[in-house]
mmCIF file of C-alpha atoms in Angstrom:
data_model
loop_
_atom_site.group_PDB
_atom_site.id
_atom_site.type_symbol
_atom_site.label_atom_id
_atom_site.label_comp_id
_atom_site.label_asym_id
_atom_site.label_seq_id
_atom_site.Cartn_x
_atom_site.Cartn_y
_atom_site.Cartn_z
ATOM 1 C CA GLN A 1 227.534 -180.081 -198.236
ATOM 2 C CA ILE A 2 224.970 -177.585 -199.445
ATOM 3 C CA THR A 3 225.195 -173.993 -198.298
ATOM 4 C CA LEU A 4 223.393 -170.826 -199.334
ATOM 5 C CA LYS A 5 224.069 -167.243 -198.334
ATOM 6 C CA GLU A 6 222.103 -164.107 -199.081
ATOM 7 C CA SER A 7 223.731 -160.735 -199.617
ATOM 8 C CA GLY A 8 222.614 -157.256 -200.530
ATOM 9 C CA PRO A 9 221.700 -153.902 -199.029
ATOM 10 C CA THR A 10 220.311 -153.745 -195.525
ATOM 11 C CA LEU A 11 218.566 -150.427 -196.133
ATOM 12 C CA VAL A 12 216.714 -149.200 -199.195
ATOM 13 C CA LYS A 13 214.564 -146.143 -199.751
ATOM 14 C CA PRO A 14 210.926 -146.284 -200.829
ATOM 15 C CA THR A 15 210.498 -146.593 -204.626
ATOM 16 C CA GLN A 16 214.020 -147.963 -205.033
ATOM 17 C CA THR A 17 214.833 -151.360 -206.544
ATOM 18 C CA LEU A 18 216.180 -154.103 -204.279
ATOM 19 C CA THR A 19 218.725 -156.582 -205.618
ATOM 20 C CA LEU A 20 219.638 -159.584 -203.490
ATOM 21 C CA THR A 21 222.118 -162.306 -204.361
ATOM 22 C CA CYS A 22 222.006 -165.895 -203.166
ATOM 23 C CA ALA A 23 225.429 -167.524 -203.433
ATOM 24 C CA PHE A 24 225.280 -171.281 -203.137
ATOM 25 C CA SER A 25 227.566 -174.286 -203.130
ATOM 26 C CA GLY A 26 227.222 -178.031 -202.985
ATOM 27 C CA PHE A 27 224.780 -178.439 -205.845
ATOM 28 C CA SER A 28 224.343 -177.496 -209.470
ATOM 29 C CA LEU A 29 221.461 -175.424 -210.754
ATOM 30 C CA SER A 30 221.807 -176.577 -214.327
ATOM 31 C CA THR A 31 219.151 -179.263 -214.574
ATOM 32 C CA ARG A 32 215.411 -179.258 -214.031
ATOM 33 C CA GLY A 33 215.602 -181.385 -210.904
ATOM 34 C CA ALA A 34 216.771 -178.697 -208.521
ATOM 35 C CA ALA A 35 215.567 -175.183 -207.809
ATOM 36 C CA VAL A 36 216.244 -172.176 -205.631
ATOM 37 C CA ALA A 37 213.423 -170.267 -203.985
ATOM 38 C CA TRP A 38 213.152 -166.903 -202.245
ATOM 39 C CA ILE A 39 211.012 -166.533 -199.159
ATOM 40 C CA ARG A 40 210.578 -163.499 -196.931
ATOM 41 C CA GLN A 41 209.413 -162.888 -193.386
ATOM 42 C CA PRO A 42 208.369 -159.478 -192.042
ATOM 43 C CA PRO A 43 209.387 -158.948 -188.415
ATOM 44 C CA GLY A 44 207.181 -161.045 -186.150
ATOM 45 C CA LYS A 45 205.117 -162.389 -189.046
ATOM 46 C CA ALA A 46 204.783 -165.533 -191.114
ATOM 47 C CA LEU A 47 206.847 -166.812 -194.001
ATOM 48 C CA GLU A 48 205.854 -165.694 -197.494
ATOM 49 C CA TRP A 49 206.969 -167.561 -200.623
ATOM 50 C CA LEU A 50 208.078 -165.146 -203.349
ATOM 51 C CA THR A 51 209.603 -166.895 -206.338
ATOM 52 C CA LEU A 52 211.425 -169.953 -207.617
ATOM 53 C CA ILE A 53 213.819 -170.733 -210.440
ATOM 54 C CA TYR A 54 214.415 -174.242 -211.704
ATOM 55 C CA GLY A 55 217.689 -175.514 -213.054
ATOM 56 C CA ASP A 56 216.343 -175.341 -216.598
ATOM 57 C CA GLY A 57 215.632 -171.628 -216.106
ATOM 58 C CA ASP A 58 211.883 -171.935 -215.687
ATOM 59 C CA GLU A 59 210.570 -169.310 -213.240
ATOM 60 C CA ARG A 60 207.594 -169.121 -210.932
ATOM 61 C CA TYR A 61 206.294 -166.048 -209.081
ATOM 62 C CA SER A 62 203.862 -165.135 -206.360
ATOM 63 C CA PRO A 63 200.884 -163.649 -208.261
ATOM 64 C CA SER A 64 200.566 -160.751 -205.830
ATOM 65 C CA LEU A 65 204.174 -159.668 -206.437
ATOM 66 C CA LYS A 66 204.758 -160.918 -209.957
ATOM 67 C CA SER A 67 204.847 -157.458 -211.517
ATOM 68 C CA ARG A 68 207.660 -156.386 -209.176
ATOM 69 C CA LEU A 69 209.841 -159.506 -209.034
ATOM 70 C CA THR A 70 212.508 -160.945 -211.281
ATOM 71 C CA ILE A 71 214.579 -164.023 -210.522
ATOM 72 C CA THR A 72 217.646 -164.992 -212.511
ATOM 73 C CA LYS A 73 220.483 -167.449 -212.175
ATOM 74 C CA ASP A 74 224.132 -167.456 -213.097
ATOM 75 C CA THR A 75 225.146 -171.087 -213.265
ATOM 76 C CA SER A 76 228.824 -170.311 -213.755
ATOM 77 C CA LYS A 77 228.917 -168.269 -210.551
ATOM 78 C CA ASN A 78 226.520 -170.478 -208.596
ATOM 79 C CA GLN A 79 224.305 -167.512 -207.849
ATOM 80 C CA VAL A 80 220.627 -166.656 -207.956
ATOM 81 C CA VAL A 81 219.575 -163.020 -208.028
ATOM 82 C CA LEU A 82 216.273 -161.574 -206.844
ATOM 83 C CA THR A 83 215.186 -158.150 -208.018
ATOM 84 C CA MET A 84 212.213 -156.370 -206.482
ATOM 85 C CA THR A 85 211.141 -153.014 -207.830
ATOM 86 C CA ASN A 86 209.289 -150.111 -206.235
ATOM 87 C CA MET A 87 210.146 -151.022 -202.643
ATOM 88 C CA ASP A 88 207.780 -149.932 -199.894
ATOM 89 C CA PRO A 89 208.074 -149.955 -196.087
ATOM 90 C CA VAL A 90 205.746 -152.995 -196.011
ATOM 91 C CA ASP A 91 208.490 -154.902 -197.844
ATOM 92 C CA THR A 92 210.680 -154.658 -194.750
ATOM 93 C CA ALA A 93 211.520 -158.280 -193.988
ATOM 94 C CA THR A 94 214.170 -160.925 -193.654
ATOM 95 C CA TYR A 95 214.727 -162.435 -197.084
ATOM 96 C CA PHE A 96 215.780 -166.082 -197.314
ATOM 97 C CA CYS A 97 216.904 -168.184 -200.239
ATOM 98 C CA ALA A 98 216.465 -171.939 -200.047
ATOM 99 C CA HIS A 99 217.332 -175.081 -202.017
ATOM 100 C CA TRP A 100 214.711 -177.421 -203.397
ATOM 101 C CA PRO A 101 216.177 -180.799 -204.338
ATOM 102 C CA GLY A 102 213.416 -181.854 -206.652
ATOM 103 C CA TYR A 103 210.023 -183.386 -207.079
ATOM 104 C CA GLY A 104 208.378 -184.442 -203.870
ATOM 105 C CA TYR A 105 210.782 -182.787 -201.461
ATOM 106 C CA GLY A 106 210.607 -179.713 -199.277
ATOM 107 C CA LEU A 107 213.030 -176.807 -199.019
ATOM 108 C CA ASP A 108 215.876 -178.663 -197.374
ATOM 109 C CA TYR A 109 218.640 -176.080 -197.054
ATOM 110 C CA TRP A 110 218.183 -172.420 -196.238
ATOM 111 C CA GLY A 111 220.436 -169.416 -196.100
ATOM 112 C CA GLN A 112 220.712 -167.492 -192.848
ATOM 113 C CA GLY A 113 218.553 -164.702 -194.219
ATOM 114 C CA THR A 114 219.208 -161.013 -194.680
ATOM 115 C CA LEU A 115 217.146 -158.261 -193.113
ATOM 116 C CA VAL A 116 216.131 -155.543 -195.524
ATOM 117 C CA THR A 117 214.643 -152.355 -194.115
ATOM 118 C CA VAL A 118 212.732 -149.965 -196.349
ATOM 119 C CA SER A 119 212.838 -146.469 -194.944
ATOM 120 C CA ASP B 1 196.074 -169.662 -205.001
ATOM 121 C CA ILE B 2 195.860 -172.484 -202.492
ATOM 122 C CA GLN B 3 195.441 -171.165 -198.954
ATOM 123 C CA MET B 4 196.974 -172.986 -195.987
ATOM 124 C CA THR B 5 195.357 -172.566 -192.584
ATOM 125 C CA GLN B 6 197.041 -173.782 -189.417
ATOM 126 C CA SER B 7 195.491 -174.322 -186.028
ATOM 127 C CA PRO B 8 195.976 -173.397 -183.338
ATOM 128 C CA SER B 9 197.950 -170.181 -183.783
ATOM 129 C CA THR B 10 199.496 -170.615 -180.354
ATOM 130 C CA LEU B 11 199.807 -173.727 -178.259
ATOM 131 C CA SER B 12 200.861 -173.874 -174.631
ATOM 132 C CA ALA B 13 202.370 -177.164 -173.568
ATOM 133 C CA SER B 14 204.754 -178.770 -171.150
ATOM 134 C CA VAL B 15 207.788 -180.965 -171.586
ATOM 135 C CA GLY B 16 206.627 -184.520 -172.207
ATOM 136 C CA ASP B 17 203.267 -183.526 -173.700
ATOM 137 C CA ARG B 18 201.951 -184.944 -176.942
ATOM 138 C CA VAL B 19 201.347 -182.044 -179.303
ATOM 139 C CA THR B 20 199.323 -181.965 -182.514
ATOM 140 C CA ILE B 21 199.207 -179.122 -185.049
ATOM 141 C CA THR B 22 196.701 -179.110 -187.901
ATOM 142 C CA CYS B 23 197.123 -177.666 -191.379
ATOM 143 C CA ARG B 24 194.243 -177.404 -193.831
ATOM 144 C CA ALA B 25 194.523 -176.661 -197.537
ATOM 145 C CA SER B 26 191.810 -174.800 -199.433
ATOM 146 C CA GLN B 27 191.893 -177.516 -202.094
ATOM 147 C CA SER B 28 193.476 -180.905 -202.450
ATOM 148 C CA ILE B 29 197.273 -180.935 -202.476
ATOM 149 C CA SER B 30 197.618 -184.723 -202.455
ATOM 150 C CA SER B 31 200.619 -185.332 -200.186
ATOM 151 C CA TRP B 32 202.709 -182.380 -201.354
ATOM 152 C CA LEU B 33 203.127 -180.829 -197.934
ATOM 153 C CA ALA B 34 206.151 -179.942 -195.852
ATOM 154 C CA TRP B 35 206.530 -178.955 -192.204
ATOM 155 C CA TYR B 36 209.217 -176.596 -190.904
ATOM 156 C CA GLN B 37 210.426 -175.574 -187.461
ATOM 157 C CA GLN B 38 211.693 -172.054 -186.896
ATOM 158 C CA LYS B 39 213.363 -170.641 -183.811
ATOM 159 C CA PRO B 40 213.814 -166.900 -183.211
ATOM 160 C CA GLY B 41 216.558 -165.404 -185.348
ATOM 161 C CA GLN B 42 217.053 -168.599 -187.334
ATOM 162 C CA ALA B 43 216.094 -169.875 -190.750
ATOM 163 C CA PRO B 44 213.335 -172.483 -190.930
ATOM 164 C CA LYS B 45 214.390 -176.118 -190.703
ATOM 165 C CA LEU B 46 212.723 -178.823 -192.773
ATOM 166 C CA LEU B 47 211.156 -181.514 -190.569
ATOM 167 C CA ILE B 48 208.840 -183.473 -192.847
ATOM 168 C CA TYR B 49 208.121 -183.605 -196.570
ATOM 169 C CA LYS B 50 205.593 -185.454 -198.685
ATOM 170 C CA ALA B 51 203.255 -185.104 -195.674
ATOM 171 C CA SER B 52 204.795 -187.943 -193.672
ATOM 172 C CA THR B 53 208.442 -188.497 -194.643
ATOM 173 C CA LEU B 54 210.868 -187.522 -191.904
ATOM 174 C CA GLU B 55 213.822 -185.473 -193.099
ATOM 175 C CA SER B 56 217.186 -187.042 -192.337
ATOM 176 C CA GLY B 57 218.445 -186.218 -188.865
ATOM 177 C CA VAL B 58 215.069 -185.139 -187.496
ATOM 178 C CA PRO B 59 214.134 -186.916 -184.227
ATOM 179 C CA SER B 60 211.561 -189.656 -184.520
ATOM 180 C CA ARG B 61 209.269 -187.939 -182.000
ATOM 181 C CA PHE B 62 208.157 -185.800 -184.957
ATOM 182 C CA SER B 63 205.640 -187.340 -187.321
ATOM 183 C CA GLY B 64 203.327 -186.141 -190.043
ATOM 184 C CA SER B 65 200.141 -187.515 -191.504
ATOM 185 C CA GLY B 66 197.314 -186.647 -193.834
ATOM 186 C CA SER B 67 196.549 -186.197 -197.498
ATOM 187 C CA GLY B 68 194.217 -184.185 -199.633
ATOM 188 C CA THR B 69 193.267 -181.157 -197.571
ATOM 189 C CA GLU B 70 193.923 -182.060 -193.946
ATOM 190 C CA PHE B 71 197.296 -182.683 -192.368
ATOM 191 C CA THR B 72 198.772 -182.988 -188.911
ATOM 192 C CA LEU B 73 202.182 -182.621 -187.338
ATOM 193 C CA THR B 74 202.587 -184.532 -184.092
ATOM 194 C CA ILE B 75 205.338 -184.299 -181.522
ATOM 195 C CA SER B 76 205.000 -187.424 -179.402
ATOM 196 C CA SER B 77 206.845 -186.143 -176.330
ATOM 197 C CA LEU B 78 207.691 -182.461 -176.325
ATOM 198 C CA GLN B 79 211.303 -181.657 -175.525
ATOM 199 C CA PRO B 80 212.785 -178.316 -174.400
ATOM 200 C CA ASP B 81 214.381 -177.875 -177.825
ATOM 201 C CA ASP B 82 210.971 -178.129 -179.522
ATOM 202 C CA PHE B 83 209.596 -174.809 -178.300
ATOM 203 C CA ALA B 84 209.457 -172.936 -181.598
ATOM 204 C CA THR B 85 207.121 -171.877 -184.389
ATOM 205 C CA TYR B 86 205.991 -174.477 -186.903
ATOM 206 C CA TYR B 87 204.889 -173.835 -190.482
ATOM 207 C CA CYS B 88 203.263 -176.006 -193.092
ATOM 208 C CA GLN B 89 203.802 -175.352 -196.800
ATOM 209 C CA HIS B 90 202.351 -176.929 -199.913
ATOM 210 C CA TYR B 91 204.313 -177.409 -203.126
ATOM 211 C CA ILE B 92 201.845 -179.003 -205.493
ATOM 212 C CA SER B 93 201.818 -175.953 -207.753
ATOM 213 C CA SER B 94 202.983 -172.361 -207.818
ATOM 214 C CA PRO B 95 202.638 -170.322 -205.673
ATOM 215 C CA TRP B 96 203.950 -172.477 -202.831
ATOM 216 C CA THR B 97 202.106 -170.952 -199.899
ATOM 217 C CA PHE B 98 202.880 -171.285 -196.194
ATOM 218 C CA GLY B 99 200.506 -171.495 -193.290
ATOM 219 C CA GLN B 100 200.437 -168.633 -190.818
ATOM 220 C CA GLY B 101 202.437 -170.586 -188.257
ATOM 221 C CA THR B 102 201.826 -172.232 -184.891
ATOM 222 C CA LYS B 103 203.866 -171.067 -181.945
ATOM 223 C CA VAL B 104 204.526 -173.776 -179.367
ATOM 224 C CA GLU B 105 205.270 -172.142 -176.044
ATOM 225 C CA ILE B 106 205.832 -173.275 -172.518
#
């Protein structure tokens, strides 16, 4: 059974760096086939895809946020870490991590999300 | 970036209605499209991937169709549990963008 859970601060100040951890179980992120993505959702607004890391370590970023985002994985701990620099109140959102099983599939398992407020 | 545009933004319907939501891509994405359902306070739930493949456990009243740039999600007979917001998302290439969502309300 695949599970994912986000953790990190609920409140950050403007200009600070946000670090969120996605702890997962039920799959291995050590081969190209799988990936973990981060998606966010400002209150009352739509989903926004942020970044993705494949099992082989390859990374993809949203062009509009690329300069501020870093995604890493720790295979031994079954964790994926998202870092976002220079936080602004417009970055207030629920941040989700999600599992991608591989080519052709959608994001099939999601964490519950964590609300981050920038103020 | 590939832009995804959903219509309508809001849809009012009744239990038993047939409901269709459209998603248009700004360029061809072949069949690399997924549909998600999201209820307030919950994470999105995958309904359909590869434009028309039903995710395991999803009721058969949900169906997807389309390829290239135009896609539809159809709910054949709307049930009380289906009142939610629906999102399309492409995954042909990075960045994987979402549509703006369609809220299905009573």
